[in-house]
Coordinates of C-alpha atoms in Angstrom, one line a residue:
X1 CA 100.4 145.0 175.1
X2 CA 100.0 148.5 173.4
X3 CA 100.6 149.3 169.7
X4 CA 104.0 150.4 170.4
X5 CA 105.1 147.1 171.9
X6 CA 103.4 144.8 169.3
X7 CA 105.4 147.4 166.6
X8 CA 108.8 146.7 168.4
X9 CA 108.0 143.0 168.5
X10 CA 107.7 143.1 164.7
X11 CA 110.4 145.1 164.2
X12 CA 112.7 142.5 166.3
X13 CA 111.5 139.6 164.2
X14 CA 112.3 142.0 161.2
X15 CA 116.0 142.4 162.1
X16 CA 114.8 145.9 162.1
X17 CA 116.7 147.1 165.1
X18 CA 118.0 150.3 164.0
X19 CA 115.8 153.8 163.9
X20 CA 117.1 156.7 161.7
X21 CA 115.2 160.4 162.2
X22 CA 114.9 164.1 163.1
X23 CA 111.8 163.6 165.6
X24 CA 108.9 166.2 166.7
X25 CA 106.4 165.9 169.1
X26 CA 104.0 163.6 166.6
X27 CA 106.8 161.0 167.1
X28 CA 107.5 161.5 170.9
X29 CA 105.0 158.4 171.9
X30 CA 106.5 155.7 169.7
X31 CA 110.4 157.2 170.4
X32 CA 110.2 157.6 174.8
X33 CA 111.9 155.0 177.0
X34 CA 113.1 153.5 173.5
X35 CA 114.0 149.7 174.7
X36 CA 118.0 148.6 175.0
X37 CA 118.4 146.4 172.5
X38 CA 116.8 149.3 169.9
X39 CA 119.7 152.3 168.2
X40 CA 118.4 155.2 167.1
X41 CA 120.5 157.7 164.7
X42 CA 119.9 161.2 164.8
X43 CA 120.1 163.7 161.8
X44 CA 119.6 167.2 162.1
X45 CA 117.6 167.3 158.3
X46 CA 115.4 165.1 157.0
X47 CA 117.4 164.6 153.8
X48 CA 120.4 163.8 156.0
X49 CA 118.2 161.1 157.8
X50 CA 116.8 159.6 154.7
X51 CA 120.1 159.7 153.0
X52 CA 122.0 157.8 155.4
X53 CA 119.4 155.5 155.8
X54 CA 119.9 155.1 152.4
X55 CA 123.1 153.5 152.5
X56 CA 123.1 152.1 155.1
X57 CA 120.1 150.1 153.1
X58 CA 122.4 149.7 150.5
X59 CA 125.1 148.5 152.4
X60 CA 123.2 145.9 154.2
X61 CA 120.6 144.9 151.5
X62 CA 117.8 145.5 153.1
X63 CA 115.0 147.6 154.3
X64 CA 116.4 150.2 157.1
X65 CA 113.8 152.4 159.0
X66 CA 113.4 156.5 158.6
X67 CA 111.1 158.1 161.2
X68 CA 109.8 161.2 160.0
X69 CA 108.0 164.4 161.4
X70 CA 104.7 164.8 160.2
X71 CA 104.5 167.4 156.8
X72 CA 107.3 169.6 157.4
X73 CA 109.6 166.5 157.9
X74 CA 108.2 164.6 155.2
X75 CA 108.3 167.6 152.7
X76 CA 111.9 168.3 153.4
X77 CA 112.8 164.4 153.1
X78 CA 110.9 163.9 149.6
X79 CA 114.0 164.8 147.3
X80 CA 116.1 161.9 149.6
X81 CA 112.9 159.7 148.8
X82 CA 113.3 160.2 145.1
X83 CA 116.7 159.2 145.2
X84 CA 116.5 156.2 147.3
X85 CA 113.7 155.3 145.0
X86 CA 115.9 155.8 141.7
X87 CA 118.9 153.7 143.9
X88 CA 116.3 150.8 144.6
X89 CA 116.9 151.5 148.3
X90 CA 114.4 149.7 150.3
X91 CA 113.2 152.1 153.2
X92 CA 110.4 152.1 155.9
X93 CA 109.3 155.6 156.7
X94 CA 107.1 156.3 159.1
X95 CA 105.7 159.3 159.1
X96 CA 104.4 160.9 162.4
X97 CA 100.9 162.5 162.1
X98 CA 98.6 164.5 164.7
X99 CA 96.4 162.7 167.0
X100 CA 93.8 161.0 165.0
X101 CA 91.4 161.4 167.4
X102 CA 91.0 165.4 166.8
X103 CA 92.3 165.4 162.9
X104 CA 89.3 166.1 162.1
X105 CA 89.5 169.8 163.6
X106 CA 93.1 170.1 161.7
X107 CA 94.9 170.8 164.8
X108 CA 98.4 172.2 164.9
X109 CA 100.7 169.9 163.1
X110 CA 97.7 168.4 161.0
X111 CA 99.6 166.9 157.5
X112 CA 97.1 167.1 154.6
X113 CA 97.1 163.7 152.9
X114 CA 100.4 162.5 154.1
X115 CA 100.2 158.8 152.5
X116 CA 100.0 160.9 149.3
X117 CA 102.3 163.9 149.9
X118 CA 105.6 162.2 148.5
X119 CA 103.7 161.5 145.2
X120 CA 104.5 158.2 143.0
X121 CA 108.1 157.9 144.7
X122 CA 106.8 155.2 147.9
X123 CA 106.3 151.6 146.1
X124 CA 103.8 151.7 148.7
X125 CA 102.3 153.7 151.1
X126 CA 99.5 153.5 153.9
X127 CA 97.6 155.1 156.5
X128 CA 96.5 152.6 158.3
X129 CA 92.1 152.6 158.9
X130 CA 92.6 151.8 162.8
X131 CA 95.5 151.9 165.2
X132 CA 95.5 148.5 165.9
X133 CA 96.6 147.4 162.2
X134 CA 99.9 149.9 162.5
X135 CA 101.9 146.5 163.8
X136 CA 101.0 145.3 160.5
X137 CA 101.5 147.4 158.5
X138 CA 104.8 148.1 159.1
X139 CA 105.8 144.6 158.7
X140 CA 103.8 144.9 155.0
X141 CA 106.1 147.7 154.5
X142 CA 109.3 145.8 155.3
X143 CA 108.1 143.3 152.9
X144 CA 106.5 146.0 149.7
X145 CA 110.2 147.8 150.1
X146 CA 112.1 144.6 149.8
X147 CA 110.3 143.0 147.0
X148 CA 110.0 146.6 145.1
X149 CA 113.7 147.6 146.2
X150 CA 112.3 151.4 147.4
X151 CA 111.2 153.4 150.1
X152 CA 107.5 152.2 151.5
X153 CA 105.7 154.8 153.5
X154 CA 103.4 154.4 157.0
X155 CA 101.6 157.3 158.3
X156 CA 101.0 156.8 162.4
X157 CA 98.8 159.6 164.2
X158 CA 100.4 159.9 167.3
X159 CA 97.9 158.6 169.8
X160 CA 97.8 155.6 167.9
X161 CA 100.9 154.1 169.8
X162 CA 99.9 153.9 172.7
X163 CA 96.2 152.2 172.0
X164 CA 96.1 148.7 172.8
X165 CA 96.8 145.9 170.8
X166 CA 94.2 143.7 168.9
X167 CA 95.7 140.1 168.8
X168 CA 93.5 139.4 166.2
X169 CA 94.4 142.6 163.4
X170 CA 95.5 141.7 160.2
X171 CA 99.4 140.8 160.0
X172 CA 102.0 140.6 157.1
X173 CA 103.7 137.3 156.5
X174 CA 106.5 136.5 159.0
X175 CA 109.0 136.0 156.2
X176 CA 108.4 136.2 152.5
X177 CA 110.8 133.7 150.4
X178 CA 111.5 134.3 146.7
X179 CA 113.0 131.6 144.6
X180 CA 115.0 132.8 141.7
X181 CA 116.4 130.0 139.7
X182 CA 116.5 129.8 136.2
X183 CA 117.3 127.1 134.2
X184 CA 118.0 126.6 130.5
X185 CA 113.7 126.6 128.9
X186 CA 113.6 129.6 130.6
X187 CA 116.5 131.3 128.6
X188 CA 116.0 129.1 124.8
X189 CA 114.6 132.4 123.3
X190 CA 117.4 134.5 124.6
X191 CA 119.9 132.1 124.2
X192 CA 118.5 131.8 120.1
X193 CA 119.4 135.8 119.8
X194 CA 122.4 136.1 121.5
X195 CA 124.1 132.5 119.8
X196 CA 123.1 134.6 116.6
X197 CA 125.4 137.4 117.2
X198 CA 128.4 137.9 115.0
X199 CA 129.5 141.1 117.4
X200 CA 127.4 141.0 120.7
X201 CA 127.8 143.5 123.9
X202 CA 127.0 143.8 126.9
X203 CA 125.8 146.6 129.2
X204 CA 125.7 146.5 132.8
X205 CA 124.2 148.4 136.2
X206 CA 122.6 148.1 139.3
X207 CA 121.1 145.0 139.0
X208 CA 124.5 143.3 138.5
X209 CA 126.3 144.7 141.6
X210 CA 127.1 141.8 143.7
X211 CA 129.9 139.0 143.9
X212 CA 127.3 136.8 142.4
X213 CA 126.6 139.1 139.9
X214 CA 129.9 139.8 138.8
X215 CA 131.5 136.4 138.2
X216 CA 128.1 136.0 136.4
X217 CA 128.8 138.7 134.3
X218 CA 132.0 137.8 133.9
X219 CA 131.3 134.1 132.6
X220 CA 128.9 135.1 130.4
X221 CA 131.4 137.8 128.8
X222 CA 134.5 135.5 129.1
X223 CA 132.2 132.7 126.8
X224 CA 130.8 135.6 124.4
X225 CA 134.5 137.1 124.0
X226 CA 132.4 140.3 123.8
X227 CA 133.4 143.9 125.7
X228 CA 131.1 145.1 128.5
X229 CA 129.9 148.5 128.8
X230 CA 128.9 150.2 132.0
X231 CA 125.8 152.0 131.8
X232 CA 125.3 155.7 131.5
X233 CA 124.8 158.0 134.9
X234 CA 126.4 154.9 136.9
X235 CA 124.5 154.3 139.8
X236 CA 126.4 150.9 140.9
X237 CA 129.0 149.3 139.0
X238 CA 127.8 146.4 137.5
X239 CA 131.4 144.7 136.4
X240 CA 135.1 144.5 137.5
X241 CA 136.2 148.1 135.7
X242 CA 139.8 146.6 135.6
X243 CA 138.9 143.5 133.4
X244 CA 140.3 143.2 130.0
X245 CA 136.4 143.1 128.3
X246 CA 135.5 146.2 130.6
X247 CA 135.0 149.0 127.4
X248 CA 134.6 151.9 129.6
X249 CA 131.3 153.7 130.5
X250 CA 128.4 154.2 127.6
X251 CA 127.7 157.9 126.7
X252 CA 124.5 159.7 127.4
X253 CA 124.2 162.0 124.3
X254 CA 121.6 160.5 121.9
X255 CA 124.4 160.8 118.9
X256 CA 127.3 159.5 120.6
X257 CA 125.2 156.2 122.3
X258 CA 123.6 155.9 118.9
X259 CA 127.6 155.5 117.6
X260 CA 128.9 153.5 120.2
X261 CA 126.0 151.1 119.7
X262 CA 126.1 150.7 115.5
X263 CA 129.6 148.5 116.2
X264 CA 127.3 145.5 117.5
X265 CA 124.7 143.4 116.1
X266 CA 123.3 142.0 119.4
X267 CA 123.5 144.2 122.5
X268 CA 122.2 142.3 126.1
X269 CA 121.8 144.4 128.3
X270 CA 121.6 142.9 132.1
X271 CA 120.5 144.4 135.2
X272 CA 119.4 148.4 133.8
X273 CA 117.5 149.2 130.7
X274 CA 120.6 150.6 129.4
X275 CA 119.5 153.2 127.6
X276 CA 119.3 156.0 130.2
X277 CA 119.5 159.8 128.2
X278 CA 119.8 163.1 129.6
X279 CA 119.3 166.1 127.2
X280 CA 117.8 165.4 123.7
X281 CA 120.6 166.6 122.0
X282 CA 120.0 165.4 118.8
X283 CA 117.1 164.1 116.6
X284 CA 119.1 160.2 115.9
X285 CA 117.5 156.9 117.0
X286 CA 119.4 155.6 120.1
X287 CA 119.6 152.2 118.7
X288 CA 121.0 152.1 114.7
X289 CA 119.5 150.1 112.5
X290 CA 120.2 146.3 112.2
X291 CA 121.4 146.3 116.1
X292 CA 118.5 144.0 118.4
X293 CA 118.2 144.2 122.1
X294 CA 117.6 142.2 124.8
X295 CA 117.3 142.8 128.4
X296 CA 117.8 140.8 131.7
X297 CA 116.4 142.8 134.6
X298 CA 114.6 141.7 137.7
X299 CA 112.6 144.8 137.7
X300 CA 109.6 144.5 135.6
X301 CA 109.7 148.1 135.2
X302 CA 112.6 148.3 134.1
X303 CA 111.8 145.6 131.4
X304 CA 108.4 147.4 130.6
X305 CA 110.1 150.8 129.2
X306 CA 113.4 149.4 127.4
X307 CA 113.4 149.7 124.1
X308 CA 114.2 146.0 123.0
X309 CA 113.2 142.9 121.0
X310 CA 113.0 140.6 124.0
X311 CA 112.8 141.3 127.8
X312 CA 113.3 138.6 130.3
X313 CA 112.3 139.6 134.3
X314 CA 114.1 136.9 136.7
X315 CA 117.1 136.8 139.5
X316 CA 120.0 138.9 137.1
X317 CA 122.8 136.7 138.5
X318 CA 120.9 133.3 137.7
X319 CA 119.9 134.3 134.3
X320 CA 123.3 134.9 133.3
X321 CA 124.4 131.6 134.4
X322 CA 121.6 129.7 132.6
X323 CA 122.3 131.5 129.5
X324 CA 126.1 131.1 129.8
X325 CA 125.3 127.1 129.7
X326 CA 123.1 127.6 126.7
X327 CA 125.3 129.8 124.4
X328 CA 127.8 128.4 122.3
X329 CA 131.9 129.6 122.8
X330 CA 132.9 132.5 120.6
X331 CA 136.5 131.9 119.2
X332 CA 136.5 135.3 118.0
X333 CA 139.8 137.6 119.0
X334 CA 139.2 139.6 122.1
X335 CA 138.2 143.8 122.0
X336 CA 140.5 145.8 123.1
X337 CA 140.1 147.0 126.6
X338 CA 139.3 150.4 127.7
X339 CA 142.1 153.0 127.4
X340 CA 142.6 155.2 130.4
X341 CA 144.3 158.5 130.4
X342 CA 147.8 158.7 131.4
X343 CA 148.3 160.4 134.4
X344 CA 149.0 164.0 134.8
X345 CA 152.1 165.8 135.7
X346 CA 152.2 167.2 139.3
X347 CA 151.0 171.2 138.8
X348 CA 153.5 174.0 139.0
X349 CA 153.8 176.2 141.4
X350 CA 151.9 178.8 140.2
X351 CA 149.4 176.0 138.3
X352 CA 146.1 175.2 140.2
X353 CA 145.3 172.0 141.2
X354 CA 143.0 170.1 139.1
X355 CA 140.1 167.7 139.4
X356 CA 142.3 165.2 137.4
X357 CA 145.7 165.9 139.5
X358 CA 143.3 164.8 142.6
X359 CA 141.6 161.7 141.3
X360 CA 144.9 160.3 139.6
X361 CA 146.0 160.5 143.6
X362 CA 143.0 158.9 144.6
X363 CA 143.7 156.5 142.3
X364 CA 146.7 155.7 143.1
X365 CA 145.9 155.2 146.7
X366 CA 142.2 153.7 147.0
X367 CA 142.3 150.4 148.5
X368 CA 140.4 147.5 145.9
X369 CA 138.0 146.7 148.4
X370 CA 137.0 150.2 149.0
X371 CA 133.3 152.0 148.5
X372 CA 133.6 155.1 145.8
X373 CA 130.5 157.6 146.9
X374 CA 130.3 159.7 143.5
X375 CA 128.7 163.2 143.8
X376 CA 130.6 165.4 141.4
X377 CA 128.8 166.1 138.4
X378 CA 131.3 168.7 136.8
X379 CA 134.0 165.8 137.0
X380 CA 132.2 162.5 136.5
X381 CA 133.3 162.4 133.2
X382 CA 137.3 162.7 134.6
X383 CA 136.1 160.3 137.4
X384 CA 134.7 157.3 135.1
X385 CA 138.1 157.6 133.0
X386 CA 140.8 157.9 135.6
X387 CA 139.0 155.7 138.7
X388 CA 138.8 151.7 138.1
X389 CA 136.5 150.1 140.3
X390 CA 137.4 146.8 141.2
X391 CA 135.3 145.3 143.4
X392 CA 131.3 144.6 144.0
X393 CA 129.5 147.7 146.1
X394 CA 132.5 149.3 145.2
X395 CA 130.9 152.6 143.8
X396 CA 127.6 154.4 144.5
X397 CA 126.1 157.5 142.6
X398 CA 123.5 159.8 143.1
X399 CA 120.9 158.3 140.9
X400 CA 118.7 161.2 140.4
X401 CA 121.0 163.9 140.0
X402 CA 119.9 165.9 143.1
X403 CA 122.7 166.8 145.0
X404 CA 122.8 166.2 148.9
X405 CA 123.2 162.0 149.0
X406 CA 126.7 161.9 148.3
X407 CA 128.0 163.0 151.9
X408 CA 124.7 161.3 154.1
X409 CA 125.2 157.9 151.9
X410 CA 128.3 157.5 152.9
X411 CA 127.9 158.3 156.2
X412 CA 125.2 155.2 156.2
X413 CA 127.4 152.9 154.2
X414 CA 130.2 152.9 156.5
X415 CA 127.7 152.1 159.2
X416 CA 126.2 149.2 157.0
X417 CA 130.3 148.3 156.2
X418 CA 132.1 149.2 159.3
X419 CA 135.5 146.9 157.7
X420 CA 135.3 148.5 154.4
X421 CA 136.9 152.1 153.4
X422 CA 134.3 154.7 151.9
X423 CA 135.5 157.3 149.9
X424 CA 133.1 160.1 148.7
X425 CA 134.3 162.0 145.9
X426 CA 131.9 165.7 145.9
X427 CA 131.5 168.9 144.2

């Protein structure tokens, strides 16, 4: 058995079935004679490739596999990377390098320090000291880009593939389990700040984005009586947008987050650090005065650079639900629930056709279980106000503000969720 074999063996074991690239000539080896029961998808750029690999990541929950061409493809897929990377996309990308038996000579196609050229963006990334330990690699991948939710980067020369296998290389775990309960200890601090609060929020993202998530969300809300903000540059929606506690979408200006904060004593937020700014638009402290905040993330990360007075890293959806049991019932009146626009009369003839004539459409006719792909920064603003979503992986934005994703995510989306509508809203 040669490399190339012991790879597609791990790759089957994987459920890694499914091969997404723009191929060269360093990649022709591991590609050839592809076996039957193996589907490869081809792109015509690399940021096409590694976007629809993206969501169809996304879709699916877990890791999908880019195979990329040496420098030139790497370099033109690194913006894609970023993105998955800010999405929490778990990728494999294998990058295709020159033979390593003549690198040395930096022969035509040579990539300069590949496992470094895409910077801090891979959670982890590899050239592997002998082709024998490429089998395992790639399996360590699978498991660095599950567990770190981002893209985790192999560089293969291209004579490696077809070496012969060493039974005895270094492997990655055949499966990797992760237990994520959380009972009530866990949550007493938490539970001590929040049953404090005499007007507590919530603010929800990513993190929260799944049917477990939601009713979690939900319960914990429904007990607290308290509204639920999404959070700023929405990457997933993190709560039902059509819920009577659903307050709309927090702003991104330091002044106008700052305000929308100073109404609550305890803020929690759960699954994102919340606090995600844009321009510094105005010298003010994003959190007033006599507000405290906590987070509940499962990305330690994203715990380690929120601005709060407690952080606790554990499973989003069973953190809610421990600190649901722990917190006492609020019998305080309900908030009022966010207030969308009316919608707008039909244009004249001689009237052009607005961005909020079309959404109000869209609106109108988007099925609840359907997939929103957001890519239009001039009318996001319109888009969060007039667009409810109303269901878990319902919505998907570009998290880094590059544009490109929109179109190629939902191209890989609706391959991860063939029985689901996808919708993406651009420009």
């Amino acid at each position: 058995m040669n490399v190339r074999d012991a790879t597609f063996e791990v790759m089957r074991r994987l459920g890694v079935t499914t091969i997404f690239g723009n191929p060269g000539s360093t990649e022709v080896p591991f590609l050839k004679d592809l076996p039957g029961d193996f589907r490869f998808v081809l792109g015509l750029h690399e940021g096409s490739v590694v976007g629809i690999a993206t969501g169809y990541a996304t879709a699916r929950d877990e890791p999908s596999f880019v195979n990329l061409h040496t420098a030139a493809g790497l370099g033109n897929a690194i913006n894609a990377i970023a993105n998955a990377r800010d999405c929490r996309a778990p990728l494999i990308v294998v990058v295709g390098q020159q033979d390593r038996r003549q690198l040395g000579f930096e022969p035509f196609l040579t990539g300069r320090s590949l496992e470094r050229l895409a910077g801090e963006y891979p959670v982890w990334s590899t050239l592997p000291a002998r082709a024998q330990d490429v089998p395992g690699a790639i399996a360590r991948a699978y498991h660095e880009a599950q567990a770190a939710h981002g893209p985790a980067l192999v560089v293969v020369p291209m004579g490696d593939w077809l070496e012969e296998a060493d039974e005895l290389a270094a492997m990655a775990p055949a499966r990797v389990l992760r237990p994520c309960a959380v009972d009530e200890h866990d949550v007493a601090r938490l539970a001590e700040l929040v049953g404090d609060a005499r007007s507590p929020a919530l603010v929800v993202g990513r993190g929260t984005d799944s049917v477990e998530g939601w009713e979690a969300v939900g319960g914990l809300a429904e007990k607290l009586r308290c509204p639920v903000w999404q959070e700023p540059f929405v990457r997933r929606a993190g709560f039902a947008q059509d819920h009577p506690l659903f307050a709309g979408h927090l702003p991104w200006r330091r002044r106008l987050m700052h305000d929308a904060l100073s109404a609550y004593d305890v803020v929690l937020a759960v699954g994102t650090s919340a606090f995600r700014l844009y321009l510094f638009d105005e010298p003010v402290a994003v959190i007033p005065p006599g507000t405290r905040v906590a987070v509940i993330t499962d990305d330690p990360a994203e715990a380690h650079r929120s601005p709060c007075e407690l952080a606790l890293v554990a499973d989003v959806p069973s953190a809610c639900r421990a600190l649901t049991r722990s917190v006492a019932a609020r019998d305080s009146e309900r908030p009022e629930p966010m207030r969308r626009p009316p919608a707008l009369a039909p244009p004249g003839e001689s009237e052009p056709l607005r961005a909020g004539h079309v959404l109000d459409a869209l609106s109108a006719r988007l099925p609840r279980e359907a997939v929103l792909v957001e890519e239009t920064p001039s009318s996001q603003p319109e888009l969060y106000r007039r667009l409810a979503i109303r269901a878990p992986l319902g919505f998907v934005g570009t998290a880094n503000g590059a544009l490109g994703a929109g179109i190629s995510g939902a191209i890989g989306l609706r391959m991860g969720l063939p029985r689901r509508p996808v919708v993406a809203v651009l420009g």
